[in-house]
Each structure stands twice: as structure tokens, then as C-alpha cells.
CSV table of C-alpha atoms in Angstrom, one decimal:
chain,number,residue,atom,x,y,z
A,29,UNK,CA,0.0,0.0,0.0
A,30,UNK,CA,1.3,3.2,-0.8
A,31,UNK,CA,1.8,5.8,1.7
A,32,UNK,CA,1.6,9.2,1.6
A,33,UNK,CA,2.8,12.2,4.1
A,34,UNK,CA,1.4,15.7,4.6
A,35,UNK,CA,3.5,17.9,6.9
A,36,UNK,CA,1.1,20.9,8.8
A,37,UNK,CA,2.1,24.3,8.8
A,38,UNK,CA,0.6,27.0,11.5
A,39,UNK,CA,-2.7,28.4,10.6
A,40,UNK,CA,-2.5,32.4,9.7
A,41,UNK,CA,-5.1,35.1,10.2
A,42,UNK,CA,-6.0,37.5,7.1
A,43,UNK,CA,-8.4,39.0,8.6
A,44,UNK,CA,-10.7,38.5,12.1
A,45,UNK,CA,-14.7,38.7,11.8
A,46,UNK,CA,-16.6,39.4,14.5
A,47,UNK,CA,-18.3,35.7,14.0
A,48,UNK,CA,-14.7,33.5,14.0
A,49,UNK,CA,-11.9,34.2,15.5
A,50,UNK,CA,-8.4,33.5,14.2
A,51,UNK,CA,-7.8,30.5,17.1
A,52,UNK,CA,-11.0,29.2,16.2
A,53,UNK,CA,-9.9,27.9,12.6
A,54,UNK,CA,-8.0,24.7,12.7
A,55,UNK,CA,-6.7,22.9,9.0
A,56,UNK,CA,-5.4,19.6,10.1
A,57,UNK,CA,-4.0,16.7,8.4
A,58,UNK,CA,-3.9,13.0,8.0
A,59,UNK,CA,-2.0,11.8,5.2
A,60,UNK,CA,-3.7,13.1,2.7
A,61,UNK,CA,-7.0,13.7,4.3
A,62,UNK,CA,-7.2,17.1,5.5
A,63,UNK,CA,-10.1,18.1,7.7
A,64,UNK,CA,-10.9,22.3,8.0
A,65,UNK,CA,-12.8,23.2,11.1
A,66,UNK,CA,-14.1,26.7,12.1
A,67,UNK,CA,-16.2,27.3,15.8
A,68,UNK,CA,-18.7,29.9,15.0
A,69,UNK,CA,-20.5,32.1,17.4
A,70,UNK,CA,-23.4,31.2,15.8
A,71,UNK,CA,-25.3,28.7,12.8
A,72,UNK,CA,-23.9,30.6,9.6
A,73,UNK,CA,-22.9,29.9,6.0
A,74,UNK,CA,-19.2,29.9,4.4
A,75,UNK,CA,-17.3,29.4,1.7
A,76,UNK,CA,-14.1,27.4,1.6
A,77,UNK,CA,-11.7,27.6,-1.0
A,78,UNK,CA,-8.6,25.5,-1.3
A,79,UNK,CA,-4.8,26.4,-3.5
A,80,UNK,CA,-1.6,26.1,-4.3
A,81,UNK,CA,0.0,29.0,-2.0
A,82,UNK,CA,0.8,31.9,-4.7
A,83,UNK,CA,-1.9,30.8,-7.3
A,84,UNK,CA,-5.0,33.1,-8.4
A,85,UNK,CA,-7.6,31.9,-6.8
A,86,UNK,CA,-9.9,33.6,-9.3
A,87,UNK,CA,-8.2,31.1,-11.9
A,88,UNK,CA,-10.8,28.3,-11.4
A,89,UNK,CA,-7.5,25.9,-12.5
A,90,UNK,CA,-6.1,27.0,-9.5
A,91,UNK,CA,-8.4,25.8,-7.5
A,92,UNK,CA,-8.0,22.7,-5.0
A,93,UNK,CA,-10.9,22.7,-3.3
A,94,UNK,CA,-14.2,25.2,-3.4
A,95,UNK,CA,-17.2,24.1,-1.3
A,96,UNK,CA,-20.1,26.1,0.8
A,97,UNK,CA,-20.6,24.5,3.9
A,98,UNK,CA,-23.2,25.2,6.7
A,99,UNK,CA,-22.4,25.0,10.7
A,100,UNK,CA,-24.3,22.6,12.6
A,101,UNK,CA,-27.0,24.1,15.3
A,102,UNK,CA,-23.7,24.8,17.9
A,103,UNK,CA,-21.6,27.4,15.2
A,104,UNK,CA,-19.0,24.7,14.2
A,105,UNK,CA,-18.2,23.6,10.7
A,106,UNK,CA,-16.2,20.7,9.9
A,107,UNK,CA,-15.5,20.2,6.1
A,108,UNK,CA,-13.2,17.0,5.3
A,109,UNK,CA,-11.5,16.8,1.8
A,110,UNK,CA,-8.8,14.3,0.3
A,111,UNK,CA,-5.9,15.1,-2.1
A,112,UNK,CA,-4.9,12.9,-4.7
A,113,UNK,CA,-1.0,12.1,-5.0
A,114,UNK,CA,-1.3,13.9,-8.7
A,115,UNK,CA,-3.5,16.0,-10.6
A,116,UNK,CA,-3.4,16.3,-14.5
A,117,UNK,CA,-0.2,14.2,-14.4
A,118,UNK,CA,1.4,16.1,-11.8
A,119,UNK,CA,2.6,15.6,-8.1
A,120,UNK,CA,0.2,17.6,-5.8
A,121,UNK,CA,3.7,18.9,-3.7
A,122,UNK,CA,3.6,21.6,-2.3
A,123,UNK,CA,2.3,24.2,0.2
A,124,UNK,CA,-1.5,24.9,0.2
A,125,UNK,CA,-3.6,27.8,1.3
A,126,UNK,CA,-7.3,27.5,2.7
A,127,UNK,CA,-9.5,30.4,2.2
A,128,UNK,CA,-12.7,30.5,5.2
A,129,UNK,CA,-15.0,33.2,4.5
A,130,UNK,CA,-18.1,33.5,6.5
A,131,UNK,CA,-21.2,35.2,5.0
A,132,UNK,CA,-21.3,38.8,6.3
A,133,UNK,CA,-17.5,38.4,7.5
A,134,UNK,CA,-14.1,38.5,6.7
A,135,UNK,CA,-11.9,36.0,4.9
A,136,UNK,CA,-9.8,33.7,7.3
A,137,UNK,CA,-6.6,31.8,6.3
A,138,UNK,CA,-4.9,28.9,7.2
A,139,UNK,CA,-2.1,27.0,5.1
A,140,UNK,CA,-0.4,23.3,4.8
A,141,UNK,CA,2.3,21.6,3.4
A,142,UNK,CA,1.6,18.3,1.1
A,143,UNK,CA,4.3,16.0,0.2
A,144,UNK,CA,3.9,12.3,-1.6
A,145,UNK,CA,6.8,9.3,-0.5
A,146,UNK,CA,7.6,9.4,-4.0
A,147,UNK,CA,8.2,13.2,-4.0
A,148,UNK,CA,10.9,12.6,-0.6
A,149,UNK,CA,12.0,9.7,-2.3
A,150,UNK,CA,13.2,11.7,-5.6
A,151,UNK,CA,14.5,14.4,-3.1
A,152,UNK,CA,16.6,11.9,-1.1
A,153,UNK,CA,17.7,10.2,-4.7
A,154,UNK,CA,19.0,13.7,-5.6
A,155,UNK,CA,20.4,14.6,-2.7
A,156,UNK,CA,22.4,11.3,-2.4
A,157,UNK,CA,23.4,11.9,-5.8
A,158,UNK,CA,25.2,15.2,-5.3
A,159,UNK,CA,26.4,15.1,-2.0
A,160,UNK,CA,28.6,11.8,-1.0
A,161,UNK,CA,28.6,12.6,2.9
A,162,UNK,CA,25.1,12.5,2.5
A,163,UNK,CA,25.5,9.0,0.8
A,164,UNK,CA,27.5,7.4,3.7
């Protein structure tokens, strides 16, 4: 079975709303299942939009992830995703930003790093390769 490893980074703030807070937002990962949850003051609507860090996330290529999700009666909002090891051909490394904005609020932020075995297998075969302190 082939195993995959996603590496979490800190979640960061854009901007606070008065409905979430920034320590309320949590992106967290196993393998590659990545689970974003956000603890609401109260039932509300969001959008969640997933990306390569850097990309235009008005480029619908760009685009992980986009979903509108709905808290449950107690303000929280759990919305669970999976990455694929490649898309189009090509390795899904990299780092990853996740875009939270609340109806009526501002946009919250939170990032995470995705890397396949293969991916730290090619980087160990290179580094080997060029360094031979590293090989022994």
C-alpha cells in the first residue's frame, strides 16, 4: 500500500470577523486527508476555498478545493477533503492555502504543506546523488 505524508504548517489570520476568530480555525492533516474546522459564534454559512499558496484563486485551474458549507446548530463547521497524490499528471507537492470566508464576515486563512513518498523519495535520490557525505 502506498503511503503518503502531509506535513502541517501554522494556521494564519487574514483577517478577524466578528463571527470566528483566528484560534477558532484549525486545518489539520492526515496523510492526505485534510479536515478544515471553524467554531462559530453562531449557525452561519461559508465558503471554503482550497490552492496552491501563490496561485490566483480567481483562476478556477487553480483551485483545490471550493465548497459552501453550513455550521451545525452549535456554530461549528467541519468540512473534510482528500488530495490525490497527482492532478493532471502532476505531483500535488507543495504548500497549500485555505481560504474560510463567512457570510457577512471577513476571509480567514490557514495553510499546509503536502508532500507524496515518491516526492521525498526523488529528493533523497538527488540529494544522495550530489552530496557523497550524504550517501555514507
Amino acid at each position: 500500500m502506498k503511503f503518503r505524508h502531509v506535513l502541517p504548517i501554522a494556521l494564519l489570520l487574514v483577517s478577524m470577523g466578528t463571527i470566528a476568530k483566528a484560534d477558532d480555525v484549525r486545518v489539520s492533516v492526515n496523510r492526505t486527508d485534510i479536515t478544515v474546522q471553524i467554531n462559530t459564534k453562531e449557525n452561519i454559512k461559508a465558503n471554503i476555498i482550497v490552492s496552491k499558496k501563490g496561485e490566483d484563486i480567481d483562476d478556477n485551474d487553480s483551485i483545490y478545493e471550493m465548497i459552501q458549507v453550513t455550521s451545525d446548530e452549535n456554530g461549528k463547521i467541519v468540512h473534510k477533503f482528500t488530495i490525490e497524490e497527482e492532478r493532471d499528471g502532476v505531483s500535488n507537492y507543495g504548500e497549500y492555502e485555505v481560504f474560510v470566508k463567512p457570510f457577512g464576515e471577513a476571509v480567514l486563512k490557514g495553510e499546509f504543506s503536502f508532500v507524496t513518498e515518491r516526492d521525498v523519495n526523488k529528493l533523497m535520490a538527488a540529494l544522495r546523488a550530489d552530496d557523497a557525505d550524504f550517501a555514507a
